[in-house]
Each structure stands twice: as C-alpha cells, then as structure tokens.
C-alpha cells in the first residue's frame, strides 16, 4: 500500500516547512536471507519545497519482526529510523538517493522502506544470552539440552588437536 503525502501547500510556498504525520504499510521482505516484517509504522516530520526538489525529513517508528540469529525464534523489537529524503519531478541520475514524484503528491513508501532497512540491527537476538541451536540435532538449547556429543572435532582440524596432545 502506498503512503502518499500531499505536498501542494509546500509547492506553493517554497522554503516554508509543513509538518505531517502518516502511517505506512510495507510488505514482508527478505533481508540478508531472513524474513523481516515491519508493523505499526508511524511517520512524523516536515516537508519543504526548494523549488527544484521536495525535501522530507521525518522520524519513523515501527515494530520489526524477524528471526533470532542463534535459535531462529521469532523476535519483535521497536525500531526508530531517521529519514531525510529528496523528491524531484525528474530525478538526477547522478543522485541515487533522489526519488521521483508527480503532481502534488509524494509516495513515501520506498523512502520509508529504505530508511527502515538502514536502521536494522546487524543481527537479531531473542536475548543476549541466547544459547542457539545444537549444531548436530537442531535442538533449541534455550529450551533444554540434547544428548549430542559436541566434543567431536572437525576432521579438517584433527591435525591441530595432535599438536595439543
């Protein structure tokens, strides 16, 4: 669903800032191989016309859902992102951070999506002390232990064990 912002007043009054608030919906996506879903997206900021472009500065608040990097359980966290986007009727091919717009409305969806992705943590953890999954049987070690012998050494590293012995 597109998140459109009417910028007619800003276009009539270059240089003057106009506050706005908006909601947005972004479809679930995959980021670095993990599913990521943003919910309850709220955007608040200002829009200003500079006669050549329309600038939008905003704070984006949302909840992000993904998977724990260690145990693969669902993780939901709040996220805050800053957006400083520029929209032009004819985007400059030399400026990949410039978005296109037509008429008196600006579609914020792509700029919101980009800002949220940039604000994502490097990895999600359900808790800092997450024990992860057993590398042999896949048991979630947060829920209990397994009977696997994890002392077995990778055959490629066996020569290093001989040095220790």
PDB file of C-alpha atoms in Angstrom:
ATOM      1  CA  UNK A   1       0.000   0.000   0.000  1.00  0.00           C
ATOM      2  CA  UNK A   2       1.416   3.355  -0.992  1.00  0.00           C
ATOM      3  CA  UNK A   3       1.936   6.002   1.647  1.00  0.00           C
ATOM      4  CA  UNK A   4       1.249   9.263  -0.134  1.00  0.00           C
ATOM      5  CA  UNK A   5       1.861  12.755   1.151  1.00  0.00           C
ATOM      6  CA  UNK A   6       0.145  15.800  -0.317  1.00  0.00           C
ATOM      7  CA  UNK A   7       2.744  18.490  -0.958  1.00  0.00           C
ATOM      8  CA  UNK A   8       0.602  21.110  -2.714  1.00  0.00           C
ATOM      9  CA  UNK A   9       0.979  23.677   0.092  1.00  0.00           C
ATOM     10  CA  UNK A  10       4.751  23.220   0.133  1.00  0.00           C
ATOM     11  CA  UNK A  11       4.914  23.648  -3.653  1.00  0.00           C
ATOM     12  CA  UNK A  12       3.037  26.967  -3.376  1.00  0.00           C
ATOM     13  CA  UNK A  13       5.298  28.218  -0.550  1.00  0.00           C
ATOM     14  CA  UNK A  14       8.932  27.354  -1.315  1.00  0.00           C
ATOM     15  CA  UNK A  15      11.191  27.363   1.722  1.00  0.00           C
ATOM     16  CA  UNK A  16       8.384  27.034   4.246  1.00  0.00           C
ATOM     17  CA  UNK A  17       8.241  23.836   6.311  1.00  0.00           C
ATOM     18  CA  UNK A  18       4.964  21.976   6.724  1.00  0.00           C
ATOM     19  CA  UNK A  19       4.573  19.313   9.423  1.00  0.00           C
ATOM     20  CA  UNK A  20       2.916  15.997   8.621  1.00  0.00           C
ATOM     21  CA  UNK A  21       2.076  12.636  10.126  1.00  0.00           C
ATOM     22  CA  UNK A  22       1.472   9.459   8.174  1.00  0.00           C
ATOM     23  CA  UNK A  23       1.057   5.730   8.553  1.00  0.00           C
ATOM     24  CA  UNK A  24       2.626   3.254   6.191  1.00  0.00           C
ATOM     25  CA  UNK A  25       2.473  -0.398   5.265  1.00  0.00           C
ATOM     26  CA  UNK A  26       5.417  -2.233   3.795  1.00  0.00           C
ATOM     27  CA  UNK A  27       5.132  -5.824   2.573  1.00  0.00           C
ATOM     28  CA  UNK A  28       7.211  -8.501   4.277  1.00  0.00           C
ATOM     29  CA  UNK A  29      10.632  -8.833   2.701  1.00  0.00           C
ATOM     30  CA  UNK A  30      13.834 -10.797   2.977  1.00  0.00           C
ATOM     31  CA  UNK A  31      16.954  -9.039   4.239  1.00  0.00           C
ATOM     32  CA  UNK A  32      20.242 -10.966   4.177  1.00  0.00           C
ATOM     33  CA  UNK A  33      18.332 -14.231   3.933  1.00  0.00           C
ATOM     34  CA  UNK A  34      15.978 -13.633   6.866  1.00  0.00           C
ATOM     35  CA  UNK A  35      12.312 -12.627   6.720  1.00  0.00           C
ATOM     36  CA  UNK A  36      11.671  -9.100   8.009  1.00  0.00           C
ATOM     37  CA  UNK A  37       8.265  -7.558   8.635  1.00  0.00           C
ATOM     38  CA  UNK A  38       7.576  -4.007   9.779  1.00  0.00           C
ATOM     39  CA  UNK A  39       4.349  -3.309  11.677  1.00  0.00           C
ATOM     40  CA  UNK A  40       2.677  -0.269  13.234  1.00  0.00           C
ATOM     41  CA  UNK A  41       4.712   2.141  11.106  1.00  0.00           C
ATOM     42  CA  UNK A  42       4.205   5.778  12.136  1.00  0.00           C
ATOM     43  CA  UNK A  43       5.936   8.658  10.357  1.00  0.00           C
ATOM     44  CA  UNK A  44       6.134  12.261  11.568  1.00  0.00           C
ATOM     45  CA  UNK A  45       8.175  15.070  10.127  1.00  0.00           C
ATOM     46  CA  UNK A  46       8.267  18.078   7.858  1.00  0.00           C
ATOM     47  CA  UNK A  47       8.114  18.687   4.133  1.00  0.00           C
ATOM     48  CA  UNK A  48       9.661  21.692   2.368  1.00  0.00           C
ATOM     49  CA  UNK A  49       9.841  22.708  -1.296  1.00  0.00           C
ATOM     50  CA  UNK A  50      13.124  24.146  -2.543  1.00  0.00           C
ATOM     51  CA  UNK A  51      11.635  24.993  -5.978  1.00  0.00           C
ATOM     52  CA  UNK A  52      13.763  22.241  -7.580  1.00  0.00           C
ATOM     53  CA  UNK A  53      13.013  19.409  -5.166  1.00  0.00           C
ATOM     54  CA  UNK A  54      10.773  18.494  -2.249  1.00  0.00           C
ATOM     55  CA  UNK A  55      12.614  17.590   0.932  1.00  0.00           C
ATOM     56  CA  UNK A  56      11.083  15.315   3.545  1.00  0.00           C
ATOM     57  CA  UNK A  57      12.669  14.916   6.978  1.00  0.00           C
ATOM     58  CA  UNK A  58      10.961  12.513   9.323  1.00  0.00           C
ATOM     59  CA  UNK A  59      11.243  10.137  12.206  1.00  0.00           C
ATOM     60  CA  UNK A  60       9.854   6.671  11.599  1.00  0.00           C
ATOM     61  CA  UNK A  61       8.741   4.461  14.468  1.00  0.00           C
ATOM     62  CA  UNK A  62       7.772   0.837  13.924  1.00  0.00           C
ATOM     63  CA  UNK A  63       7.935  -2.674  15.261  1.00  0.00           C
ATOM     64  CA  UNK A  64      10.184  -5.038  13.359  1.00  0.00           C
ATOM     65  CA  UNK A  65       9.758  -8.800  13.362  1.00  0.00           C
ATOM     66  CA  UNK A  66      12.461 -11.220  12.288  1.00  0.00           C
ATOM     67  CA  UNK A  67      14.243 -14.370  13.489  1.00  0.00           C
ATOM     68  CA  UNK A  68      16.891 -14.764  16.180  1.00  0.00           C
ATOM     69  CA  UNK A  69      20.294 -15.271  14.560  1.00  0.00           C
ATOM     70  CA  UNK A  70      21.138 -18.050  17.024  1.00  0.00           C
ATOM     71  CA  UNK A  71      17.955 -20.030  17.750  1.00  0.00           C
ATOM     72  CA  UNK A  72      15.684 -18.938  14.859  1.00  0.00           C
ATOM     73  CA  UNK A  73      12.808 -17.999  17.201  1.00  0.00           C
ATOM     74  CA  UNK A  74      10.594 -15.017  16.339  1.00  0.00           C
ATOM     75  CA  UNK A  75      11.908 -11.661  17.597  1.00  0.00           C
ATOM     76  CA  UNK A  76       9.828  -8.463  17.754  1.00  0.00           C
ATOM     77  CA  UNK A  77      11.572  -5.181  18.612  1.00  0.00           C
ATOM     78  CA  UNK A  78      10.779  -1.478  18.342  1.00  0.00           C
ATOM     79  CA  UNK A  79      12.823   0.434  15.807  1.00  0.00           C
ATOM     80  CA  UNK A  80      13.348   4.138  15.147  1.00  0.00           C
ATOM     81  CA  UNK A  81      14.724   5.406  11.849  1.00  0.00           C
ATOM     82  CA  UNK A  82      15.547   8.868  10.566  1.00  0.00           C
ATOM     83  CA  UNK A  83      14.525   9.729   7.012  1.00  0.00           C
ATOM     84  CA  UNK A  84      15.992  12.620   5.040  1.00  0.00           C
ATOM     85  CA  UNK A  85      14.630  12.117   1.529  1.00  0.00           C
ATOM     86  CA  UNK A  86      14.640  14.294  -1.558  1.00  0.00           C
ATOM     87  CA  UNK A  87      11.985  14.047  -4.266  1.00  0.00           C
ATOM     88  CA  UNK A  88      12.252  15.532  -7.751  1.00  0.00           C
ATOM     89  CA  UNK A  89       9.972  15.617 -10.766  1.00  0.00           C
ATOM     90  CA  UNK A  90      12.933  14.470 -12.850  1.00  0.00           C
ATOM     91  CA  UNK A  91      15.347  12.617 -10.571  1.00  0.00           C
ATOM     92  CA  UNK A  92      19.050  13.228 -11.143  1.00  0.00           C
ATOM     93  CA  UNK A  93      20.655  10.061 -12.491  1.00  0.00           C
ATOM     94  CA  UNK A  94      23.833  11.030 -10.606  1.00  0.00           C
ATOM     95  CA  UNK A  95      21.928  11.020  -7.295  1.00  0.00           C
ATOM     96  CA  UNK A  96      20.651   7.509  -6.465  1.00  0.00           C
ATOM     97  CA  UNK A  97      19.110   8.791  -3.219  1.00  0.00           C
ATOM     98  CA  UNK A  98      16.625  11.009  -5.036  1.00  0.00           C
ATOM     99  CA  UNK A  99      13.062   9.749  -5.509  1.00  0.00           C
ATOM    100  CA  UNK A 100      10.596  10.708  -8.253  1.00  0.00           C
ATOM    101  CA  UNK A 101       7.218  12.363  -7.770  1.00  0.00           C
ATOM    102  CA  UNK A 102       4.425  13.683  -9.981  1.00  0.00           C
ATOM    103  CA  UNK A 103       1.707  16.243  -9.448  1.00  0.00           C
ATOM    104  CA  UNK A 104       1.145  17.345  -5.868  1.00  0.00           C
ATOM    105  CA  UNK A 105       1.640  14.033  -4.073  1.00  0.00           C
ATOM    106  CA  UNK A 106       4.785  12.219  -2.990  1.00  0.00           C
ATOM    107  CA  UNK A 107       4.851   8.453  -2.490  1.00  0.00           C
ATOM    108  CA  UNK A 108       6.889   7.920   0.687  1.00  0.00           C
ATOM    109  CA  UNK A 109       6.822   4.096   0.587  1.00  0.00           C
ATOM    110  CA  UNK A 110      10.252   3.490  -0.936  1.00  0.00           C
ATOM    111  CA  UNK A 111      11.951   6.170   1.174  1.00  0.00           C
ATOM    112  CA  UNK A 112      10.355   4.765   4.365  1.00  0.00           C
ATOM    113  CA  UNK A 113      11.375   1.223   3.401  1.00  0.00           C
ATOM    114  CA  UNK A 114      14.950   2.314   2.686  1.00  0.00           C
ATOM    115  CA  UNK A 115      15.250   4.221   5.993  1.00  0.00           C
ATOM    116  CA  UNK A 116      13.892   1.282   7.999  1.00  0.00           C
ATOM    117  CA  UNK A 117      16.231  -1.200   6.327  1.00  0.00           C
ATOM    118  CA  UNK A 118      19.220   1.048   7.079  1.00  0.00           C
ATOM    119  CA  UNK A 119      18.154   1.209  10.750  1.00  0.00           C
ATOM    120  CA  UNK A 120      18.006  -2.582  11.176  1.00  0.00           C
ATOM    121  CA  UNK A 121      20.447  -4.106  13.650  1.00  0.00           C
ATOM    122  CA  UNK A 122      23.283  -6.217  12.257  1.00  0.00           C
ATOM    123  CA  UNK A 123      21.569  -9.292  13.695  1.00  0.00           C
ATOM    124  CA  UNK A 124      18.533 -10.029  15.816  1.00  0.00           C
ATOM    125  CA  UNK A 125      18.835 -11.915  19.099  1.00  0.00           C
ATOM    126  CA  UNK A 126      15.888 -13.108  21.180  1.00  0.00           C
ATOM    127  CA  UNK A 127      18.040 -12.370  24.251  1.00  0.00           C
ATOM    128  CA  UNK A 128      21.712 -11.554  24.685  1.00  0.00           C
ATOM    129  CA  UNK A 129      22.431 -14.886  26.400  1.00  0.00           C
ATOM    130  CA  UNK A 130      20.682 -16.988  23.713  1.00  0.00           C
ATOM    131  CA  UNK A 131      22.320 -20.434  23.525  1.00  0.00           C
ATOM    132  CA  UNK A 132      21.260 -21.094  19.932  1.00  0.00           C
ATOM    133  CA  UNK A 133      20.700 -24.458  18.293  1.00  0.00           C
ATOM    134  CA  UNK A 134      22.648 -27.695  18.680  1.00  0.00           C
ATOM    135  CA  UNK A 135      24.816 -27.953  15.558  1.00  0.00           C
ATOM    136  CA  UNK A 136      24.085 -31.687  15.300  1.00  0.00           C
ATOM    137  CA  UNK A 137      20.397 -32.241  16.050  1.00  0.00           C
ATOM    138  CA  UNK A 138      18.995 -28.693  15.865  1.00  0.00           C
ATOM    139  CA  UNK A 139      17.516 -28.680  19.388  1.00  0.00           C
ATOM    140  CA  UNK A 140      16.875 -25.190  20.749  1.00  0.00           C
ATOM    141  CA  UNK A 141      19.339 -25.098  23.643  1.00  0.00           C
ATOM    142  CA  UNK A 142      17.317 -22.355  25.373  1.00  0.00           C
ATOM    143  CA  UNK A 143      14.513 -24.887  25.919  1.00  0.00           C
ATOM    144  CA  UNK A 144      16.707 -27.722  27.145  1.00  0.00           C
ATOM    145  CA  UNK A 145      19.784 -29.742  26.391  1.00  0.00           C
ATOM    146  CA  UNK A 146      20.318 -32.597  23.980  1.00  0.00           C
ATOM    147  CA  UNK A 147      22.374 -35.781  24.176  1.00  0.00           C
ATOM    148  CA  UNK A 148      24.686 -34.960  21.281  1.00  0.00           C
ATOM    149  CA  UNK A 149      28.452 -35.301  21.709  1.00  0.00           C
ATOM    150  CA  UNK A 150      29.696 -31.872  20.703  1.00  0.00           C
ATOM    151  CA  UNK A 151      33.305 -32.695  21.590  1.00  0.00           C
ATOM    152  CA  UNK A 152      33.869 -34.283  18.178  1.00  0.00           C
ATOM    153  CA  UNK A 153      36.438 -32.349  16.200  1.00  0.00           C
ATOM    154  CA  UNK A 154      36.040 -31.473  12.550  1.00  0.00           C
ATOM    155  CA  UNK A 155      38.313 -33.832  10.620  1.00  0.00           C
ATOM    156  CA  UNK A 156      39.939 -30.865   8.897  1.00  0.00           C
ATOM    157  CA  UNK A 157      41.135 -29.640  12.316  1.00  0.00           C
ATOM    158  CA  UNK A 158      42.321 -33.032  13.611  1.00  0.00           C
ATOM    159  CA  UNK A 159      45.967 -32.154  12.878  1.00  0.00           C
ATOM    160  CA  UNK A 160      45.721 -29.196  15.273  1.00  0.00           C
ATOM    161  CA  UNK A 161      44.448 -31.498  18.039  1.00  0.00           C
ATOM    162  CA  UNK A 162      47.524 -33.650  17.546  1.00  0.00           C
ATOM    163  CA  UNK A 163      49.720 -30.610  18.215  1.00  0.00           C
ATOM    164  CA  UNK A 164      47.959 -30.050  21.563  1.00  0.00           C
ATOM    165  CA  UNK A 165      48.316 -33.714  22.572  1.00  0.00           C
TER     166      UNK A 165
END
